[in-house]
Amino acid sequence: MSTSGPVLPDKPKRSPVAAVVAAAVVLVLLVGGGIWFSSSRGDGGTPAASGASPAASGQYRSSVKIGVSDSALPYWKTYTELAKSQLGVDVELVNFSDYSLPNPALSQGEVDLNQFQHIQYLANYNTTADDDIQPIGATAVYPLPLYATTVQDVASLPADAVVAIPNDAINEARALLLLQSAGLVQLEGGGTAFSSVDDITSSKVQVTPVSADQTAGALQSGSAAAAVVNNNYATAAKLSQDDIIVADDPASPAAAPYVNIFAAKEADVADPTYLALAELWHDPAVQAVFTQDYASAVVVDRPASELQADLAKVEQDAAAARAAG
């Protein structure tokens, strides 16, 4: 966001030499202060490198902890190196293997930001935990696939085959909608973003909710014939794209609530360091590595204000669904 500076009084006339010296001083201050300019969103712009770090000039915090669920992936190394070289910020990644932990950690100040969840998940968390965590930047929409290693398509799944799905409220609903679109289950009223296994009216398979971090293991151990596995767990388990037998479309309008985000406490939504770190994720150098890790993801770059408006709408829907349930 740009702001206009104070109106200054007319300056006295200077000699040409003085004017040159003054201009040089201004240039040094601008460059040394690490000032950078970009459009509000969508241009992939990042802060320009400077001789002195913005943190050294007091523009940004010197260090930030970010809670994530995939810290071992190479794109984070590129990201943290750029955070240091371009913003002067030391980023510490705090990895969580359980989706239920990063939001409480953020609320309790154990991390400053997190980047692991989509808007739908955050809305459900806020309404159940009476919290007010807010999105400050978008990352990507990931497809939610159904994996199988012994069959090539959905039609080849045996009758009453065990299908493992994530058991957290939001991913469970999304998985059930995926299974319905594949013709494996029917949900009461066609299902919603808040459906559970209790809403299954008919099924060709045995749907078994398990912890999200156990879905890949259930498939690989043979205890499930197929499994709906979130992207980071599929990557960690080295599941192949060839193992996907059906997936939802991350580019469809229906996927908007599943945009993954950088999230901050409500009091920190305007923090310039946090906003700069959210924007830095879209740096071309980061994206070049990210797309290798997540080739099927659809990158999204939207203003924080739009993301916060989307969150408010989904929170209303979540509250209504809970009241009706």
GROMACS .gro file of C-alpha atoms in nm:
model
  325
    1MET     CA    1   0.000   0.000   0.000
    2SER     CA    2   0.144   0.336  -0.097
    3THR     CA    3   0.107   0.649   0.114
    4SER     CA    4   0.187   1.011   0.037
    5GLY     CA    5   0.450   1.185   0.246
    6PRO     CA    6   0.407   1.512   0.439
    7VAL     CA    7   0.404   1.840   0.249
    8LEU     CA    8   0.741   2.008   0.292
    9PRO     CA    9   0.810   2.383   0.278
   10ASP     CA   10   0.981   2.530  -0.027
   11LYS     CA   11   1.351   2.469  -0.013
   12PRO     CA   12   1.605   2.749  -0.054
   13LYS     CA   13   1.791   2.767  -0.380
   14ARG     CA   14   2.112   2.571  -0.392
   15SER     CA   15   2.420   2.577  -0.600
   16PRO     CA   16   2.443   2.307  -0.870
   17VAL     CA   17   2.713   2.131  -0.668
   18ALA     CA   18   2.493   2.118  -0.359
   19ALA     CA   19   2.204   1.982  -0.563
   20VAL     CA   20   2.419   1.700  -0.700
   21VAL     CA   21   2.543   1.611  -0.353
   22ALA     CA   22   2.188   1.611  -0.215
   23ALA     CA   23   2.066   1.386  -0.494
   24ALA     CA   24   2.348   1.143  -0.427
   25VAL     CA   25   2.259   1.133  -0.058
   26VAL     CA   26   1.893   1.060  -0.138
   27LEU     CA   27   1.996   0.780  -0.374
   28VAL     CA   28   2.219   0.625  -0.109
   29LEU     CA   29   1.940   0.639   0.148
   30LEU     CA   30   1.690   0.478  -0.088
   31VAL     CA   31   1.924   0.199  -0.187
   32GLY     CA   32   2.074   0.146   0.157
   33GLY     CA   33   1.730   0.138   0.316
   34GLY     CA   34   1.623  -0.148   0.093
   35ILE     CA   35   1.311   0.031  -0.038
   36TRP     CA   36   1.135  -0.172  -0.305
   37PHE     CA   37   0.826  -0.128  -0.514
   38SER     CA   38   0.581  -0.376  -0.661
   39SER     CA   39   0.216  -0.398  -0.752
   40SER     CA   40  -0.012  -0.516  -0.474
   41ARG     CA   41  -0.045  -0.868  -0.611
   42GLY     CA   42  -0.023  -1.085  -0.915
   43ASP     CA   43   0.304  -0.968  -1.068
   44GLY     CA   44   0.527  -1.213  -0.884
   45GLY     CA   45   0.741  -0.917  -0.780
   46THR     CA   46   0.984  -0.940  -0.491
   47PRO     CA   47   1.195  -0.690  -0.307
   48ALA     CA   48   1.503  -0.578  -0.492
   49ALA     CA   49   1.839  -0.671  -0.346
   50SER     CA   50   2.024  -0.390  -0.175
   51GLY     CA   51   2.361  -0.319  -0.022
   52ALA     CA   52   2.221  -0.312   0.332
   53SER     CA   53   1.943  -0.539   0.449
   54PRO     CA   54   1.596  -0.395   0.525
   55ALA     CA   55   1.620  -0.560   0.867
   56ALA     CA   56   1.937  -0.366   0.941
   57SER     CA   57   1.755  -0.043   0.860
   58GLY     CA   58   1.468  -0.134   1.090
   59GLN     CA   59   1.221  -0.193   0.806
   60TYR     CA   60   1.172  -0.564   0.877
   61ARG     CA   61   1.201  -0.798   1.171
   62SER     CA   62   1.536  -0.974   1.199
   63SER     CA   63   1.389  -1.324   1.240
   64VAL     CA   64   1.057  -1.500   1.185
   65LYS     CA   65   0.936  -1.852   1.267
   66ILE     CA   66   0.702  -2.012   1.011
   67GLY     CA   67   0.509  -2.330   1.087
   68VAL     CA   68   0.496  -2.565   0.785
   69SER     CA   69   0.429  -2.931   0.708
   70ASP     CA   70   0.683  -2.991   0.430
   71SER     CA   71   1.005  -2.821   0.540
   72ALA     CA   72   1.226  -3.089   0.383
   73LEU     CA   73   1.126  -2.994   0.028
   74PRO     CA   74   1.388  -2.800  -0.172
   75TYR     CA   75   1.177  -2.493  -0.247
   76TRP     CA   76   1.191  -2.393   0.118
   77LYS     CA   77   1.570  -2.377   0.103
   78THR     CA   78   1.545  -2.133  -0.187
   79TYR     CA   79   1.281  -1.936   0.001
   80THR     CA   80   1.480  -1.901   0.324
   81GLU     CA   81   1.795  -1.802   0.134
   82LEU     CA   82   1.602  -1.526  -0.049
   83ALA     CA   83   1.442  -1.410   0.275
   84LYS     CA   84   1.791  -1.354   0.413
   85SER     CA   85   1.948  -1.201   0.101
   86GLN     CA   86   1.655  -0.984  -0.013
   87LEU     CA   87   1.473  -0.900   0.310
   88GLY     CA   88   1.746  -0.948   0.569
   89VAL     CA   89   1.516  -1.184   0.760
   90ASP     CA   90   1.632  -1.511   0.914
   91VAL     CA   91   1.343  -1.753   0.859
   92GLU     CA   92   1.322  -2.056   1.087
   93LEU     CA   93   1.092  -2.330   0.959
   94VAL     CA   94   0.909  -2.524   1.230
   95ASN     CA   95   0.779  -2.849   1.085
   96PHE     CA   96   0.455  -3.010   1.204
   97SER     CA   97   0.349  -3.360   1.103
   98ASP     CA   98   0.002  -3.320   1.255
   99TYR     CA   99  -0.237  -3.067   1.097
  100SER     CA  100  -0.402  -2.999   1.432
  101LEU     CA  101  -0.090  -2.834   1.577
  102PRO     CA  102   0.021  -2.533   1.364
  103ASN     CA  103  -0.277  -2.307   1.436
  104PRO     CA  104  -0.261  -2.343   1.817
  105ALA     CA  105   0.115  -2.291   1.790
  106LEU     CA  106   0.052  -1.965   1.605
  107SER     CA  107  -0.210  -1.847   1.855
  108GLN     CA  108   0.025  -1.924   2.145
  109GLY     CA  109   0.319  -1.741   1.987
  110GLU     CA  110   0.533  -2.050   1.926
  111VAL     CA  111   0.550  -1.946   1.558
  112ASP     CA  112   0.489  -1.609   1.393
  113LEU     CA  113   0.320  -1.738   1.075
  114ASN     CA  114   0.211  -2.069   0.935
  115GLN     CA  115   0.177  -2.198   0.581
  116PHE     CA  116   0.013  -2.539   0.563
  117GLN     CA  117  -0.364  -2.496   0.531
  118HIS     CA  118  -0.634  -2.379   0.295
  119ILE     CA  119  -0.911  -2.129   0.369
  120GLN     CA  120  -1.172  -2.399   0.431
  121TYR     CA  121  -0.954  -2.562   0.696
  122LEU     CA  122  -0.881  -2.230   0.866
  123ALA     CA  123  -1.250  -2.138   0.872
  124ASN     CA  124  -1.333  -2.463   1.046
  125TYR     CA  125  -1.052  -2.410   1.296
  126ASN     CA  126  -1.152  -2.052   1.378
  127THR     CA  127  -1.517  -2.140   1.433
  128THR     CA  128  -1.445  -2.443   1.650
  129ALA     CA  129  -1.157  -2.293   1.850
  130ASP     CA  130  -1.310  -1.944   1.878
  131ASP     CA  131  -0.993  -1.804   1.722
  132ASP     CA  132  -0.932  -1.529   1.465
  133ILE     CA  133  -0.630  -1.631   1.260
  134GLN     CA  134  -0.631  -1.455   0.922
  135PRO     CA  135  -0.485  -1.520   0.575
  136ILE     CA  136  -0.225  -1.268   0.455
  137GLY     CA  137  -0.114  -1.427   0.128
  138ALA     CA  138  -0.210  -1.705  -0.113
  139THR     CA  139   0.012  -1.986  -0.235
  140ALA     CA  140  -0.155  -2.260  -0.439
  141VAL     CA  141  -0.446  -2.498  -0.475
  142TYR     CA  142  -0.343  -2.863  -0.463
  143PRO     CA  143  -0.552  -3.143  -0.611
  144LEU     CA  144  -0.674  -3.400  -0.359
  145PRO     CA  145  -0.614  -3.737  -0.529
  146LEU     CA  146  -0.731  -4.090  -0.468
  147TYR     CA  147  -0.428  -4.319  -0.490
  148ALA     CA  148  -0.415  -4.693  -0.554
  149THR     CA  149  -0.116  -4.917  -0.620
  150THR     CA  150  -0.289  -5.240  -0.724
  151VAL     CA  151  -0.555  -5.112  -0.966
  152GLN     CA  152  -0.542  -4.867  -1.256
  153ASP     CA  153  -0.884  -4.703  -1.225
  154VAL     CA  154  -1.180  -4.659  -0.994
  155ALA     CA  155  -1.391  -4.920  -1.175
  156SER     CA  156  -1.132  -5.186  -1.093
  157LEU     CA  157  -1.160  -5.144  -0.716
  158PRO     CA  158  -1.307  -5.461  -0.560
  159ALA     CA  159  -1.652  -5.447  -0.404
  160ASP     CA  160  -1.630  -5.331  -0.042
  161ALA     CA  161  -1.264  -5.235  -0.084
  162VAL     CA  162  -1.130  -5.031   0.207
  163VAL     CA  163  -1.069  -4.669   0.109
  164ALA     CA  164  -0.881  -4.458   0.364
  165ILE     CA  165  -0.958  -4.085   0.384
  166PRO     CA  166  -0.832  -3.805   0.615
  167ASN     CA  167  -1.038  -3.779   0.933
  168ASP     CA  168  -1.009  -3.403   0.998
  169ALA     CA  169  -1.343  -3.235   0.937
  170ILE     CA  170  -1.259  -3.040   0.623
  171ASN     CA  171  -1.038  -3.285   0.438
  172GLU     CA  172  -1.286  -3.560   0.521
  173ALA     CA  173  -1.563  -3.365   0.349
  174ARG     CA  174  -1.350  -3.286   0.047
  175ALA     CA  175  -1.246  -3.652   0.019
  176LEU     CA  176  -1.607  -3.767   0.037
  177LEU     CA  177  -1.704  -3.524  -0.240
  178LEU     CA  178  -1.418  -3.668  -0.448
  179LEU     CA  179  -1.540  -4.025  -0.387
  180GLN     CA  180  -1.891  -3.917  -0.480
  181SER     CA  181  -1.770  -3.762  -0.805
  182ALA     CA  182  -1.597  -4.095  -0.880
  183GLY     CA  183  -1.921  -4.284  -0.826
  184LEU     CA  184  -1.802  -4.468  -0.515
  185VAL     CA  185  -2.041  -4.314  -0.261
  186GLN     CA  186  -2.358  -4.110  -0.245
  187LEU     CA  187  -2.398  -3.831   0.012
  188GLU     CA  188  -2.717  -3.700   0.163
  189GLY     CA  189  -2.839  -3.400  -0.033
  190GLY     CA  190  -2.542  -3.427  -0.267
  191GLY     CA  191  -2.297  -3.343   0.011
  192THR     CA  192  -2.140  -3.019   0.126
  193ALA     CA  193  -1.800  -2.887   0.228
  194PHE     CA  194  -1.892  -3.003   0.581
  195SER     CA  195  -2.011  -3.358   0.506
  196SER     CA  196  -1.893  -3.651   0.716
  197VAL     CA  197  -1.910  -4.029   0.681
  198ASP     CA  198  -2.243  -4.007   0.865
  199ASP     CA  199  -2.384  -3.843   0.551
  200ILE     CA  200  -2.308  -4.143   0.328
  201THR     CA  201  -2.639  -4.286   0.204
  202SER     CA  202  -2.491  -4.560  -0.015
  203SER     CA  203  -2.140  -4.683  -0.087
  204LYS     CA  204  -1.958  -4.933  -0.306
  205VAL     CA  205  -1.652  -4.926  -0.079
  206GLN     CA  206  -1.571  -4.925   0.291
  207VAL     CA  207  -1.477  -4.565   0.367
  208THR     CA  208  -1.239  -4.555   0.663
  209PRO     CA  209  -1.135  -4.218   0.811
  210VAL     CA  210  -0.783  -4.215   0.957
  211SER     CA  211  -0.541  -3.943   1.058
  212ALA     CA  212  -0.424  -3.754   0.750
  213ASP     CA  213  -0.063  -3.852   0.813
  214GLN     CA  214  -0.163  -4.221   0.813
  215THR     CA  215  -0.348  -4.235   0.480
  216ALA     CA  216  -0.039  -4.307   0.268
  217GLY     CA  217   0.076  -4.569   0.518
  218ALA     CA  218  -0.262  -4.744   0.505
  219LEU     CA  219  -0.228  -4.771   0.128
  220GLN     CA  220   0.134  -4.884   0.128
  221SER     CA  221   0.080  -5.141   0.405
  222GLY     CA  222  -0.208  -5.298   0.215
  223SER     CA  223  -0.465  -5.224   0.486
  224ALA     CA  224  -0.645  -5.003   0.233
  225ALA     CA  225  -0.696  -5.072  -0.138
  226ALA     CA  226  -0.704  -4.699  -0.208
  227ALA     CA  227  -0.648  -4.381  -0.010
  228VAL     CA  228  -0.714  -4.010  -0.042
  229VAL     CA  229  -0.377  -3.855   0.047
  230ASN     CA  230  -0.292  -3.488   0.094
  231ASN     CA  231  -0.012  -3.357  -0.125
  232ASN     CA  232   0.264  -3.325   0.136
  233TYR     CA  233   0.205  -3.674   0.275
  234ALA     CA  234   0.193  -3.819  -0.077
  235THR     CA  235   0.522  -3.650  -0.159
  236ALA     CA  236   0.684  -3.773   0.162
  237ALA     CA  237   0.564  -4.127   0.090
  238LYS     CA  238   0.695  -4.103  -0.268
  239LEU     CA  239   0.357  -4.189  -0.417
  240SER     CA  240   0.371  -4.157  -0.794
  241GLN     CA  241   0.146  -3.956  -1.021
  242ASP     CA  242   0.087  -4.290  -1.192
  243ASP     CA  243  -0.078  -4.413  -0.870
  244ILE     CA  244  -0.355  -4.152  -0.893
  245ILE     CA  245  -0.681  -4.304  -1.012
  246VAL     CA  246  -0.895  -3.990  -0.970
  247ALA     CA  247  -0.843  -3.631  -0.847
  248ASP     CA  248  -1.046  -3.315  -0.813
  249ASP     CA  249  -0.970  -3.011  -1.030
  250PRO     CA  250  -0.765  -2.745  -0.848
  251ALA     CA  251  -0.835  -2.490  -1.121
  252SER     CA  252  -1.216  -2.509  -1.095
  253PRO     CA  253  -1.419  -2.232  -0.925
  254ALA     CA  254  -1.529  -2.490  -0.667
  255ALA     CA  255  -1.167  -2.512  -0.552
  256ALA     CA  256  -1.152  -2.148  -0.434
  257PRO     CA  257  -1.199  -2.234  -0.063
  258TYR     CA  258  -0.903  -2.470  -0.095
  259VAL     CA  259  -0.649  -2.200  -0.173
  260ASN     CA  260  -0.355  -2.256   0.062
  261ILE     CA  261  -0.239  -1.953   0.254
  262PHE     CA  262   0.014  -1.782   0.475
  263ALA     CA  263  -0.171  -1.715   0.801
  264ALA     CA  264  -0.105  -1.473   1.087
  265LYS     CA  265  -0.272  -1.366   1.407
  266GLU     CA  266  -0.540  -1.104   1.347
  267ALA     CA  267  -0.328  -0.836   1.516
  268ASP     CA  268  -0.045  -0.899   1.268
  269VAL     CA  269  -0.226  -0.886   0.933
  270ALA     CA  270  -0.063  -0.554   0.839
  271ASP     CA  271   0.287  -0.644   0.963
  272PRO     CA  272   0.523  -0.542   0.676
  273THR     CA  273   0.767  -0.826   0.743
  274TYR     CA  274   0.495  -1.091   0.729
  275LEU     CA  275   0.339  -0.942   0.415
  276ALA     CA  276   0.680  -0.930   0.247
  277LEU     CA  277   0.744  -1.294   0.337
  278ALA     CA  278   0.407  -1.397   0.194
  279GLU     CA  279   0.485  -1.214  -0.130
  280LEU     CA  280   0.836  -1.359  -0.144
  281TRP     CA  281   0.685  -1.707  -0.191
  282HIS     CA  282   0.593  -1.595  -0.545
  283ASP     CA  283   0.950  -1.505  -0.638
  284PRO     CA  284   1.038  -1.676  -0.970
  285ALA     CA  285   1.335  -1.850  -0.809
  286VAL     CA  286   1.109  -2.007  -0.546
  287GLN     CA  287   0.847  -2.098  -0.804
  288ALA     CA  288   1.100  -2.269  -1.030
  289VAL     CA  289   1.175  -2.516  -0.750
  290PHE     CA  290   0.819  -2.534  -0.613
  291THR     CA  291   0.674  -2.646  -0.947
  292GLN     CA  292   0.923  -2.932  -0.953
  293ASP     CA  293   0.802  -3.046  -0.610
  294TYR     CA  294   0.432  -2.991  -0.683
  295ALA     CA  295   0.386  -3.012  -1.059
  296SER     CA  296   0.006  -3.049  -1.036
  297ALA     CA  297  -0.052  -2.749  -0.808
  298VAL     CA  298  -0.220  -2.434  -0.940
  299VAL     CA  299  -0.039  -2.124  -0.807
  300VAL     CA  300  -0.269  -1.846  -0.685
  301ASP     CA  301  -0.172  -1.485  -0.610
  302ARG     CA  302  -0.454  -1.276  -0.459
  303PRO     CA  303  -0.472  -0.975  -0.226
  304ALA     CA  304  -0.493  -1.044   0.145
  305SER     CA  305  -0.817  -0.846   0.165
  306GLU     CA  306  -0.988  -1.085  -0.079
  307LEU     CA  307  -0.863  -1.389   0.108
  308GLN     CA  308  -0.991  -1.245   0.436
  309ALA     CA  309  -1.332  -1.178   0.278
  310ASP     CA  310  -1.343  -1.537   0.150
  311LEU     CA  311  -1.254  -1.663   0.497
  312ALA     CA  312  -1.536  -1.461   0.656
  313LYS     CA  313  -1.787  -1.611   0.410
  314VAL     CA  314  -1.669  -1.968   0.471
  315GLU     CA  315  -1.676  -1.909   0.847
  316GLN     CA  316  -2.041  -1.807   0.816
  317ASP     CA  317  -2.112  -2.126   0.623
  318ALA     CA  318  -1.922  -2.332   0.882
  319ALA     CA  319  -2.116  -2.177   1.170
  320ALA     CA  320  -2.446  -2.238   0.990
  321ALA     CA  321  -2.355  -2.600   0.918
  322ARG     CA  322  -2.259  -2.655   1.280
  323ALA     CA  323  -2.585  -2.500   1.402
  324ALA     CA  324  -2.786  -2.717   1.162
  325GLY     CA  325  -2.592  -3.030   1.258
   0.00000   0.00000   0.00000
